[in-house]
Short mmCIF file of C-alpha atoms in Angstrom, two decimals:
data_model
loop_
_atom_site.label_atom_id
_atom_site.label_comp_id
_atom_site.label_asym_id
_atom_site.label_seq_id
_atom_site.Cartn_x
_atom_site.Cartn_y
_atom_site.Cartn_z
CA MET A 1 37.89 139.68 91.96
CA ASN A 2 40.56 140.18 89.43
CA ASP A 3 41.84 143.35 90.78
CA ILE A 4 42.19 141.55 94.20
CA LEU A 5 44.18 138.79 92.68
CA SER A 6 46.44 141.10 90.64
CA GLY A 7 46.95 143.24 93.67
CA LEU A 8 47.87 140.10 95.76
CA SER A 9 50.21 139.05 92.94
CA GLN A 10 52.03 142.42 93.18
CA GLY A 11 52.00 142.29 97.10
CA PHE A 12 53.90 138.97 96.97
CA SER A 13 56.42 140.10 94.43
CA VAL A 14 57.32 142.61 96.75
CA ALA A 15 56.84 140.72 99.94
CA PHE A 16 59.23 137.95 98.45
CA GLU A 17 62.05 140.46 97.68
CA PRO A 18 65.13 139.18 99.74
CA MET A 19 65.32 142.24 101.68
CA ASN A 20 61.71 142.36 102.66
CA LEU A 21 61.60 138.86 103.26
CA LEU A 22 64.61 139.73 105.71
CA PHE A 23 62.52 142.16 107.38
CA VAL A 24 59.46 140.09 107.98
CA LEU A 25 61.71 137.47 109.52
CA ILE A 26 63.25 139.88 111.77
CA GLY A 27 59.92 141.23 112.69
CA VAL A 28 58.28 138.06 113.60
CA SER A 29 61.20 136.78 115.54
CA VAL A 30 61.49 139.94 117.53
CA GLY A 31 57.70 139.93 117.98
CA THR A 32 57.94 136.65 119.36
CA LEU A 33 60.94 137.59 121.65
CA ILE A 34 59.38 140.64 122.70
CA GLY A 35 56.19 138.72 123.56
CA LEU A 36 58.21 136.31 125.69
CA ILE A 37 59.51 139.26 128.15
CA PRO A 38 56.69 140.06 130.69
CA GLY A 39 55.87 143.83 130.99
CA LEU A 40 57.42 144.93 127.46
CA GLY A 41 54.84 144.12 124.86
CA PRO A 42 54.56 145.18 121.08
CA VAL A 43 53.62 148.77 121.95
CA ALA A 44 56.99 149.52 123.80
CA THR A 45 58.96 147.63 121.19
CA ILE A 46 57.58 149.18 118.04
CA ALA A 47 58.00 152.50 120.02
CA LEU A 48 61.65 151.84 120.41
CA LEU A 49 62.12 150.45 117.17
CA LEU A 50 60.50 153.53 115.42
CA PRO A 51 63.81 155.35 114.65
CA LEU A 52 65.18 152.47 113.10
CA THR A 53 62.46 152.51 110.34
CA PHE A 54 63.62 156.30 109.36
CA ASN A 55 66.07 155.08 106.88
CA LEU A 56 64.45 151.89 105.42
CA GLU A 57 62.21 151.56 102.37
CA PRO A 58 58.54 152.40 103.25
CA ALA A 59 57.47 148.65 102.39
CA GLY A 60 60.03 146.92 104.26
CA ALA A 61 59.60 149.12 107.34
CA ILE A 62 55.89 148.54 107.83
CA MET A 63 56.39 144.78 106.98
CA MET A 64 58.87 144.57 109.88
CA LEU A 65 56.76 146.43 112.31
CA ALA A 66 53.60 144.52 111.47
CA GLY A 67 55.54 141.29 112.00
CA ILE A 68 56.52 142.70 115.38
CA TYR A 69 52.79 143.12 116.13
CA TYR A 70 51.34 139.77 115.30
CA GLY A 71 54.62 138.02 116.22
CA SER A 72 54.25 139.30 119.82
CA MET A 73 50.79 137.90 119.87
CA TYR A 74 52.38 134.60 119.34
CA GLY A 75 55.19 134.98 122.03
CA GLY A 76 53.08 136.83 124.66
CA ARG A 77 51.12 133.37 125.09
CA ILE A 78 54.54 131.52 126.38
CA PRO A 79 55.00 133.33 129.52
CA ALA A 80 51.08 133.37 130.13
CA ILE A 81 50.68 129.46 129.93
CA LEU A 82 54.09 128.75 131.68
CA LEU A 83 54.38 131.18 134.35
CA ARG A 84 50.86 132.82 134.70
CA LEU A 85 52.64 136.01 133.66
CA PRO A 86 50.64 137.80 130.84
CA GLY A 87 53.02 139.94 128.87
CA ASP A 88 50.00 142.53 128.33
CA ALA A 89 46.16 142.68 128.90
CA SER A 90 45.34 140.32 125.85
CA ALA A 91 47.32 137.58 127.50
CA VAL A 92 45.27 137.76 130.71
CA VAL A 93 42.64 135.55 129.38
CA THR A 94 45.21 132.97 128.10
CA THR A 95 46.40 132.18 131.70
CA PHE A 96 42.88 130.98 132.72
CA ASP A 97 43.22 127.51 131.24
CA GLY A 98 47.10 127.79 129.87
CA TYR A 99 48.55 127.88 133.54
CA PRO A 100 46.22 124.98 134.83
CA LEU A 101 47.22 122.67 131.76
CA THR A 102 51.03 123.53 132.79
CA GLN A 103 50.17 122.24 136.15
CA GLN A 104 48.61 119.13 134.95
CA GLY A 105 51.91 118.47 132.81
CA LYS A 106 50.35 119.49 129.45
CA ALA A 107 52.42 122.59 128.76
CA GLY A 108 53.78 121.41 125.37
CA SER A 109 50.14 120.49 124.17
CA ALA A 110 48.76 123.95 125.37
CA LEU A 111 51.58 125.68 123.51
CA GLY A 112 51.20 123.67 120.53
CA ILE A 113 47.44 124.09 120.06
CA THR A 114 47.73 127.97 120.50
CA ALA A 115 50.33 128.00 117.77
CA ILE A 116 48.25 126.18 115.46
CA GLY A 117 45.13 128.22 116.39
CA SER A 118 46.92 131.55 116.18
CA PHE A 119 48.10 130.47 112.65
CA LEU A 120 44.52 129.62 111.51
CA GLY A 121 43.00 132.60 113.05
CA GLY A 122 45.63 134.87 111.53
CA THR A 123 45.11 133.22 108.11
CA VAL A 124 41.24 133.65 108.30
CA ALA A 125 41.99 137.42 109.30
CA ILE A 126 44.39 138.09 106.38
CA LEU A 127 41.94 136.34 103.92
CA GLY A 128 39.26 138.78 105.01
CA LEU A 129 41.57 141.63 104.91
CA SER A 130 42.65 140.79 101.33
CA PHE A 131 39.01 140.71 100.09
CA LEU A 132 37.48 143.54 101.88
CA ALA A 133 40.37 146.22 102.18
CA PRO A 134 39.96 147.18 98.23
CA SER A 135 36.24 147.50 98.44
CA LEU A 136 36.29 149.51 101.69
CA ALA A 137 39.04 151.77 100.18
CA SER A 138 37.04 152.54 97.10
CA VAL A 139 33.93 153.33 99.42
CA ALA A 140 36.28 155.35 101.81
CA GLY A 141 37.41 157.59 98.68
CA GLN A 142 34.11 159.03 98.68
CA ILE A 143 34.23 159.97 102.52
CA SER A 144 34.34 163.79 103.31
CA SER A 145 35.86 165.81 106.01
CA PRO A 146 32.82 165.92 108.26
CA ASP A 147 32.57 162.23 107.85
CA MET A 148 36.35 161.56 108.99
CA PHE A 149 36.11 164.23 111.73
CA VAL A 150 33.25 162.25 113.18
CA LEU A 151 34.67 158.99 112.51
CA ALA A 152 37.98 159.87 114.09
CA ALA A 153 36.19 161.24 117.27
CA LEU A 154 34.23 157.89 117.11
CA GLY A 155 37.57 156.00 116.98
CA LEU A 156 38.75 157.95 120.35
CA LEU A 157 35.56 157.24 122.22
CA MET A 158 35.41 153.86 121.27
CA ILE A 159 39.01 153.26 122.73
CA ALA A 160 38.06 155.12 125.76
CA PHE A 161 34.95 153.37 126.64
CA ILE A 162 35.80 149.85 125.32
CA GLY A 163 39.14 149.66 126.90
CA SER A 164 39.60 148.52 130.37
CA GLY A 165 40.15 150.82 133.51
CA SER A 166 38.65 153.97 134.14
CA LYS A 167 36.57 155.66 131.33
CA PRO A 168 37.30 159.24 132.64
CA LYS A 169 41.01 158.68 132.98
CA ALA A 170 40.81 157.25 129.63
CA LEU A 171 39.22 160.27 128.06
CA ALA A 172 41.57 162.53 130.21
CA SER A 173 44.51 160.66 128.69
CA ALA A 174 43.27 161.12 125.18
CA ALA A 175 42.95 164.92 125.63
CA MET A 176 46.31 165.13 127.09
CA GLY A 177 47.51 163.50 123.85
CA ILE A 178 45.40 165.93 121.67
CA LEU A 179 46.82 168.91 123.76
CA VAL A 180 50.43 167.89 123.11
CA ALA A 181 49.65 167.38 119.51
CA VAL A 182 48.82 171.03 119.31
CA VAL A 183 52.31 172.15 120.20
CA GLY A 184 54.11 174.02 117.37
CA LEU A 185 53.06 176.13 114.40
CA ASP A 186 49.40 176.33 113.24
CA PRO A 187 49.27 174.66 110.10
CA ASN A 188 46.97 177.29 108.37
CA THR A 189 48.32 180.73 110.00
CA ALA A 190 51.93 179.68 111.15
CA THR A 191 50.73 181.02 114.53
CA GLU A 192 53.07 179.65 117.43
CA ARG A 193 50.98 177.53 120.03
CA LEU A 194 52.08 176.42 123.29
CA THR A 195 55.89 177.11 122.37
CA PHE A 196 56.44 179.25 125.45
CA GLY A 197 59.27 180.87 123.23
CA SER A 198 61.04 177.87 122.40
CA PHE A 199 62.43 177.69 118.73
CA GLU A 200 62.87 173.82 118.82
CA LEU A 201 58.94 173.57 119.81
CA THR A 202 57.91 175.42 117.01
CA ALA A 203 58.61 172.21 114.96
CA GLY A 204 56.29 170.38 117.32
CA ILE A 205 56.77 167.44 119.52
CA HIS A 206 58.04 164.49 117.51
CA ILE A 207 56.30 161.15 117.43
CA VAL A 208 59.09 159.12 118.37
CA ALA A 209 60.09 161.21 121.46
CA VAL A 210 56.40 160.75 122.68
CA ALA A 211 56.21 157.00 122.02
CA VAL A 212 59.56 156.09 123.02
CA GLY A 213 59.31 158.26 126.29
CA LEU A 214 55.85 156.92 127.34
CA PHE A 215 56.19 153.21 126.28
CA GLY A 216 60.06 152.58 126.58
CA ILE A 217 61.55 154.75 129.60
CA GLY A 218 58.13 155.17 131.43
CA GLU A 219 57.63 151.31 131.41
CA ILE A 220 61.27 150.86 132.63
CA MET A 221 60.43 153.06 135.52
CA PHE A 222 57.52 151.74 136.31
CA ASN A 223 58.77 148.40 136.26
CA ALA A 224 61.69 149.22 138.42
CA GLN A 225 59.23 150.54 140.94
CA GLN A 226 57.13 147.24 140.75
CA GLY A 227 60.11 144.96 140.76
CA PHE A 228 61.41 143.29 137.65
CA TYR A 229 60.74 139.87 136.34
CA GLY A 230 63.19 137.47 138.01
CA GLY A 231 63.44 134.76 135.42
CA MET A 232 62.15 131.15 135.16
CA GLY A 233 63.08 128.20 136.98
CA LYS A 234 63.11 124.77 135.25
CA THR A 235 60.00 123.65 133.36
CA ARG A 236 59.59 120.30 131.50
CA LEU A 237 57.66 120.42 128.33
CA ASP A 238 55.71 117.37 126.94
CA ARG A 239 54.76 116.55 123.31
CA ILE A 240 54.40 120.02 121.41
CA PHE A 241 51.92 118.82 118.86
CA PRO A 242 48.56 118.61 120.42
CA SER A 243 46.88 115.15 120.42
CA LYS A 244 44.25 113.84 118.08
CA ALA A 245 41.47 114.48 120.84
CA ASP A 246 42.81 117.92 121.68
CA TRP A 247 42.49 118.80 118.16
CA ILE A 248 38.98 117.51 117.84
CA ARG A 249 37.93 119.20 120.94
CA SER A 250 39.54 122.57 119.63
CA ARG A 251 38.74 122.74 116.04
CA MET A 252 35.40 124.28 116.14
CA ALA A 253 36.61 126.57 118.91
CA ILE A 254 39.23 127.81 116.48
CA ALA A 255 37.04 128.28 113.68
CA ARG A 256 34.47 130.31 115.88
CA ALA A 257 37.21 132.41 117.44
CA SER A 258 38.67 133.14 114.00
CA VAL A 259 35.44 135.05 113.06
CA ILE A 260 35.10 136.67 116.15
CA GLY A 261 38.28 137.78 116.13
CA PHE A 262 38.34 139.25 112.67
CA PHE A 263 35.31 141.46 113.31
CA ILE A 264 36.30 142.51 116.83
CA GLY A 265 39.75 143.65 115.70
CA ILE A 266 38.23 146.09 113.03
CA ILE A 267 36.44 147.98 115.87
CA PRO A 268 38.28 150.95 117.19
CA GLY A 269 39.15 149.91 120.67
CA GLY A 270 38.55 146.26 119.95
CA GLY A 271 41.83 144.67 119.92
CA GLY A 272 43.08 141.46 121.48
CA THR A 273 41.71 141.95 125.06
CA ILE A 274 38.14 142.33 124.05
CA SER A 275 38.33 139.72 121.20
CA SER A 276 39.80 137.16 123.73
CA VAL A 277 37.20 137.84 126.11
CA ILE A 278 34.32 137.83 123.78
CA ALA A 279 35.59 134.45 122.32
CA TYR A 280 36.27 132.79 125.57
CA GLY A 281 32.80 133.75 126.86
CA ALA A 282 31.31 132.35 123.72
CA GLU A 283 33.13 129.19 123.61
CA ARG A 284 31.98 128.44 127.13
CA ARG A 285 28.52 128.69 126.06
CA PHE A 286 29.03 126.22 123.22
CA SER A 287 31.21 124.06 125.03
CA LYS A 288 29.73 120.46 126.36
CA HIS A 289 31.95 120.73 129.40
CA PRO A 290 31.73 124.39 130.58
CA GLU A 291 32.57 123.29 134.31
CA GLN A 292 36.28 122.72 133.08
CA PHE A 293 36.57 126.10 131.95
CA GLY A 294 39.34 127.97 134.12
CA LYS A 295 40.49 124.52 135.34
CA GLY A 296 42.51 123.31 132.09
CA ALA A 297 40.17 123.63 129.17
CA ILE A 298 42.07 123.42 125.92
CA ASP A 299 39.24 124.59 123.70
CA GLY A 300 38.92 127.62 125.82
CA LEU A 301 42.56 128.20 125.46
CA ALA A 302 42.53 127.74 121.77
CA ALA A 303 39.70 130.07 121.17
CA THR A 304 41.39 132.86 123.37
CA GLU A 305 44.60 132.61 121.54
CA THR A 306 42.99 132.33 118.25
CA ALA A 307 40.72 135.46 118.45
CA ASP A 308 43.96 137.45 119.71
CA ASN A 309 45.86 136.69 116.53
CA ALA A 310 43.03 137.26 114.34
CA SER A 311 42.01 140.72 115.73
CA SER A 312 45.68 141.48 115.42
CA ASN A 313 45.77 141.10 111.75
CA SER A 314 42.41 142.37 110.93
CA ALA A 315 43.03 145.69 112.92
CA PHE A 316 45.07 146.55 109.68
CA LEU A 317 41.85 147.33 107.85
CA PRO A 318 40.81 150.55 109.08
CA LEU A 319 44.46 151.76 109.28
CA LEU A 320 44.93 151.05 105.55
CA THR A 321 41.64 152.04 104.05
CA LEU A 322 40.40 154.76 106.25
CA GLY A 323 43.44 156.08 107.89
CA VAL A 324 42.03 155.51 111.27
CA PRO A 325 44.29 153.41 113.97
CA PRO A 326 41.92 151.27 115.93
CA ASN A 327 44.50 150.76 118.62
CA PRO A 328 47.75 152.17 120.38
CA VAL A 329 50.05 149.61 118.20
CA LEU A 330 48.53 150.65 114.87
CA ALA A 331 48.68 154.33 115.93
CA LEU A 332 52.61 153.87 116.26
CA ILE A 333 52.55 152.30 112.84
CA PHE A 334 50.48 155.22 111.38
CA GLY A 335 53.24 157.26 112.76
CA ALA A 336 55.95 155.16 111.18
CA LEU A 337 53.99 155.74 107.69
CA LEU A 338 54.17 159.40 108.53
CA LEU A 339 57.73 159.22 108.79
CA GLN A 340 57.89 157.71 105.40
CA ASN A 341 55.78 160.62 104.04
CA ILE A 342 52.93 158.24 103.37
CA THR A 343 49.45 159.11 104.69
CA PRO A 344 47.25 155.82 105.17
CA GLY A 345 43.84 156.45 104.05
CA PRO A 346 41.56 155.44 101.02
CA ALA A 347 44.28 156.79 98.49
CA LEU A 348 46.96 154.53 99.91
CA VAL A 349 46.05 151.46 97.42
CA GLN A 350 46.32 153.90 94.37
CA ASP A 351 49.26 156.00 95.47
CA HIS A 352 51.46 153.27 96.99
CA PRO A 353 50.09 150.07 96.06
CA ASP A 354 53.52 148.30 96.73
CA VAL A 355 53.07 149.25 100.44
CA PHE A 356 49.29 148.51 100.70
CA TRP A 357 49.40 145.11 99.13
CA GLY A 358 52.76 144.39 99.91
CA VAL A 359 52.12 144.48 103.76
CA ILE A 360 48.71 142.27 103.31
CA ALA A 361 51.13 139.81 101.38
CA SER A 362 53.89 139.89 104.12
CA MET A 363 51.28 138.81 106.64
CA TYR A 364 50.71 135.38 104.78
CA VAL A 365 54.41 134.88 104.72
CA GLY A 366 55.06 136.13 108.33
CA ASN A 367 52.04 133.80 109.61
CA VAL A 368 53.79 130.80 107.83
CA ILE A 369 57.29 131.82 109.25
CA LEU A 370 55.70 132.15 112.82
CA LEU A 371 54.24 128.69 112.77
CA VAL A 372 57.71 127.05 111.94
CA LEU A 373 59.24 129.03 114.49
CA ASN A 374 56.93 128.44 117.35
CA LEU A 375 56.62 124.64 116.89
CA PRO A 376 60.04 123.11 116.74
CA LEU A 377 61.88 126.09 118.28
CA ILE A 378 59.60 126.60 121.40
CA GLY A 379 62.12 124.89 123.54
CA MET A 380 64.59 127.48 122.84
CA PHE A 381 61.91 130.27 123.14
CA VAL A 382 61.41 128.80 126.89
CA LYS A 383 64.94 129.02 127.84
CA LEU A 384 64.88 132.87 127.04
CA LEU A 385 62.49 133.32 129.82
CA LYS A 386 65.42 132.58 132.40
CA ILE A 387 66.90 136.07 131.53
CA PRO A 388 65.80 138.20 134.60
CA GLY A 389 64.37 141.93 133.69
CA ARG A 390 67.06 143.85 135.51
CA VAL A 391 69.62 142.62 132.95
CA MET A 392 67.35 143.59 130.02
CA ALA A 393 66.35 147.01 131.40
CA PRO A 394 69.61 148.79 130.83
CA ILE A 395 69.87 147.30 127.56
CA ILE A 396 66.58 148.58 126.52
CA LEU A 397 67.12 152.04 127.90
CA MET A 398 70.30 152.50 125.93
CA VAL A 399 68.78 151.60 122.72
CA ALA A 400 65.83 153.74 123.36
CA ILE A 401 68.10 157.14 123.98
CA ALA A 402 70.48 156.19 120.92
CA GLY A 403 67.31 155.53 118.82
CA VAL A 404 65.50 158.90 119.72
CA TYR A 405 68.83 160.79 118.91
CA SER A 406 69.38 159.09 115.63
CA VAL A 407 65.94 160.32 114.13
CA ARG A 408 67.03 164.13 113.92
CA ASN A 409 70.34 164.17 115.81
CA SER A 410 68.90 166.20 118.37
CA MET A 411 69.41 166.42 122.02
CA PHE A 412 66.19 168.12 122.39
CA ASP A 413 64.40 165.21 121.15
CA VAL A 414 66.36 163.02 123.66
CA LEU A 415 65.34 165.34 126.67
CA THR A 416 61.72 165.43 125.29
CA CYS A 417 61.84 161.56 125.58
CA ILE A 418 63.05 161.51 129.01
CA LEU A 419 60.33 164.11 129.80
CA PHE A 420 57.69 162.00 128.35
CA GLY A 421 59.10 159.04 130.23
CA ILE A 422 58.50 160.78 133.45
CA VAL A 423 55.06 161.66 132.28
CA GLY A 424 54.24 157.78 131.34
CA TYR A 425 55.74 157.01 134.80
CA VAL A 426 53.44 159.25 136.63
CA LEU A 427 50.27 158.28 134.46
CA ARG A 428 51.01 154.67 135.23
CA THR A 429 51.35 155.12 138.84
CA PHE A 430 47.99 156.69 138.80
CA ASN A 431 46.42 154.06 136.67
CA PHE A 432 46.09 155.95 133.50
CA ASP A 433 45.97 154.24 130.27
CA LEU A 434 48.68 155.38 128.01
CA GLY A 435 47.09 154.13 124.82
CA PRO A 436 44.46 156.84 124.54
CA PHE A 437 47.35 159.36 124.97
CA VAL A 438 49.11 158.27 121.93
CA LEU A 439 45.94 157.79 119.80
CA GLY A 440 44.92 161.47 120.97
CA PHE A 441 48.39 162.49 119.80
CA ILE A 442 48.09 160.95 116.25
CA LEU A 443 44.48 161.68 115.73
CA GLY A 444 44.30 165.05 116.99
CA PRO A 445 46.09 166.76 114.02
CA ILE A 446 43.56 164.46 111.95
CA LEU A 447 40.54 165.86 113.95
CA GLU A 448 41.83 169.54 113.83
CA ASP A 449 42.35 169.34 109.88
CA HIS A 450 39.08 167.91 109.17
CA PHE A 451 37.17 170.03 111.57
CA ARG A 452 38.41 173.01 110.00
CA ARG A 453 37.65 171.90 106.42
CA SER A 454 34.12 171.07 107.67
CA MET A 455 33.82 174.47 109.15
CA VAL A 456 35.07 176.14 105.73
CA MET A 457 32.64 173.96 103.70
CA SER A 458 29.55 174.93 106.10
CA ASP A 459 30.65 178.71 106.39
CA GLY A 460 30.86 177.96 110.12
CA SER A 461 27.87 175.94 110.88
CA PHE A 462 27.54 172.88 113.01
CA MET A 463 24.70 171.68 111.06
CA ILE A 464 27.07 170.14 108.60
CA PHE A 465 27.45 167.38 111.02
CA PHE A 466 23.64 166.70 111.19
CA GLU A 467 22.85 167.26 107.55
CA ARG A 468 25.13 164.39 105.86
CA PRO A 469 24.07 160.75 106.42
CA VAL A 470 27.54 159.20 107.40
CA PRO A 471 28.41 161.68 110.17
CA LEU A 472 24.69 161.72 111.49
CA THR A 473 24.78 158.13 111.80
CA ILE A 474 27.95 157.81 113.61
CA MET A 475 27.07 160.66 115.82
CA ILE A 476 23.67 158.61 116.78
CA LEU A 477 25.92 155.79 117.25
CA VAL A 478 28.28 157.72 119.66
CA VAL A 479 25.16 158.95 121.67
CA VAL A 480 23.56 155.54 121.81
CA VAL A 481 27.04 153.99 123.03
CA THR A 482 27.59 156.89 125.51
CA ALA A 483 24.13 156.50 126.96
CA TRP A 484 24.49 152.76 127.21
CA PHE A 485 27.81 152.74 128.99
CA VAL A 486 26.55 155.64 131.44
CA ILE A 487 23.38 153.45 132.11
CA ASP A 488 25.33 150.44 132.49
CA GLY A 489 27.66 152.22 134.95
CA ARG A 490 24.91 153.53 136.95
CA ARG A 491 23.31 150.00 136.93
CA LYS A 492 26.48 148.18 138.31
CA LYS A 493 26.83 151.17 140.92
CA ARG A 494 23.39 150.44 142.03
CA ASN A 495 23.66 146.73 142.11
CA LEU A 496 27.17 147.02 144.00
CA LEU A 497 25.23 149.17 146.39
CA ALA A 498 22.51 146.82 146.95
CA GLN A 499 24.92 143.97 147.54
CA VAL A 500 26.81 146.28 150.09
CA THR A 501 23.54 147.16 151.77
CA GLY A 502 22.30 143.54 151.75
CA THR A 503 25.43 142.60 153.15
CA GLU A 504 25.21 144.97 155.97
CA VAL A 505 21.58 144.14 156.88
CA THR A 506 22.58 140.36 156.94
CA GLU A 507 25.37 141.05 159.16
CA VAL A 508 23.15 143.00 161.62
CA THR A 509 20.43 140.36 161.52
CA LEU A 510 22.87 137.57 162.16
CA THR A 511 24.45 139.43 164.91
CA SER A 512 20.99 140.11 166.52
CA ASP A 513 19.89 136.48 165.83
CA TRP A 514 23.37 135.52 167.44
CA THR A 515 22.95 137.42 170.42
CA SER A 516 19.43 136.83 171.15
CA GLY A 517 20.22 133.11 170.72
CA GLU A 518 23.21 133.28 173.04
CA ALA A 519 20.95 135.01 175.60
CA SER A 520 18.25 132.29 175.36
CA SER A 521 20.75 129.52 175.43
CA GLN A 522 22.75 131.00 178.48
CA ASP A 523 19.20 130.93 180.32
CA GLU A 524 18.58 127.41 179.32
CA THR A 525 22.04 125.99 179.92
CA ALA A 526 22.44 123.74 182.92
CA PRO A 527 24.66 125.03 185.74
CA GLU A 528 27.23 122.16 185.07
CA GLN A 529 27.65 123.33 181.60
CA VAL A 530 28.10 126.92 182.53
CA ASP A 531 30.58 125.96 184.98
CA ASP A 532 32.52 123.97 182.33
CA VAL A 533 32.47 127.06 180.11
CA GLN A 534 33.58 129.38 182.61
CA GLY A 535 35.89 126.79 183.96
CA GLY A 536 37.29 126.51 180.30
CA ARG A 537 37.50 130.33 179.92
CA GLY A 538 39.47 130.54 183.24
CA ARG A 539 41.72 127.79 182.03
CA SER A 540 42.46 129.54 178.79
CA SER A 541 42.99 132.95 180.28
CA SER A 542 45.31 131.48 183.05
#
């Protein structure tokens, strides 16, 4: 306990430095504004801002990026509630009850209760992060290469299986990311791999070029095809602070969702979407009025947003202690740490305590700033929704290209970025998830490094993964999870097939019954009724 308190004391001393406070303020403000813009989201924003962190101090850079992440969770609820326009997948559940409340004239109360729930959920998650992270880091220090290899592989599989969309496409996207990460020189033998005789490719493909291309340029191209957001019309807000009745109804929902969001955020692939869905479903079961869910249940809305923000804060636990990013946003922050020559993992708390504890302490500060920003200034944020997407797109594009060039002053990086922008657009068009791609790119070198070390330790024997308790347990978990998803997928297909077959049989039966009924009714119909029908048909046809 003393170590934790002394660590937090050091962290707050770092976080309260004037420049770091400014970076936290910039991060949460930019995150809130980015969350307001439908279709942009934290992944694209952090990818665009990665070049700017290159010349910053490590602690300040990561504080800013972290602020953008959890700040965007706050901002994303505003268009979801007011316009039924979720900025990303995690805000979809927010629209279920948020938009009906807006239609009922309770938009201000909805925004207020979600701001308070987000603050409380984030605070609970940060407390859990503060007390669990040092213990987990000390345990993680005993993890060997076979353990890390299997753990990283589990992270990729969980992200592919838990995420929305096609599982094979998610796995294929992760495999493409790993393939791109292989480009360059072999770290052990210095042999060229997939360079095709290009000198520039021997240095490998830079994370900034990949991230900005996929999530910046590719997203702009995709949004241009779908049609940019046109801007919001006039919307009137009622009181911002929730009423006493709203708070009484929502307080237990916020408490439950805080715990759910914290534990879901730790799981690789969990993130805001899964935590929101689980918290919403759990609250519907606990609610005394489940019939109101989907029609403007303020406790359902509070649970959704609370879990979303709790999971975004707790997601830093596996990144800081194990060096395994649990979602695409944290993968980019992982890349930002690598740009600063800092490798996240068990040694981070010992080698860079200012970064480790500074980031955690900055979350407390950022959470308070977000509450202050999101209650009295909500009216100003709402006005920003009037800016159409076609105005923002060229500005974002120029910032993206200039940022990529500034990292290494390389036109080759700019061309690479444009190429990956086209790749990202094509993948989005065919419904591929880009998250597993960047995670595969980040985790690929980790997988390769620890796999090679494992092979050296075992003289080339794969039995090392089955003889040690940690990798064996993780591999059993992987097999169980994979089998469960396969069985569940087949069960859903059988149910769907049974429904389709049942529908066809019902249609045939109804058609048969209708035909026989029509025949019998025609036999029993009085002549004058037949004449009336025929006369009616004749009149209608004439």
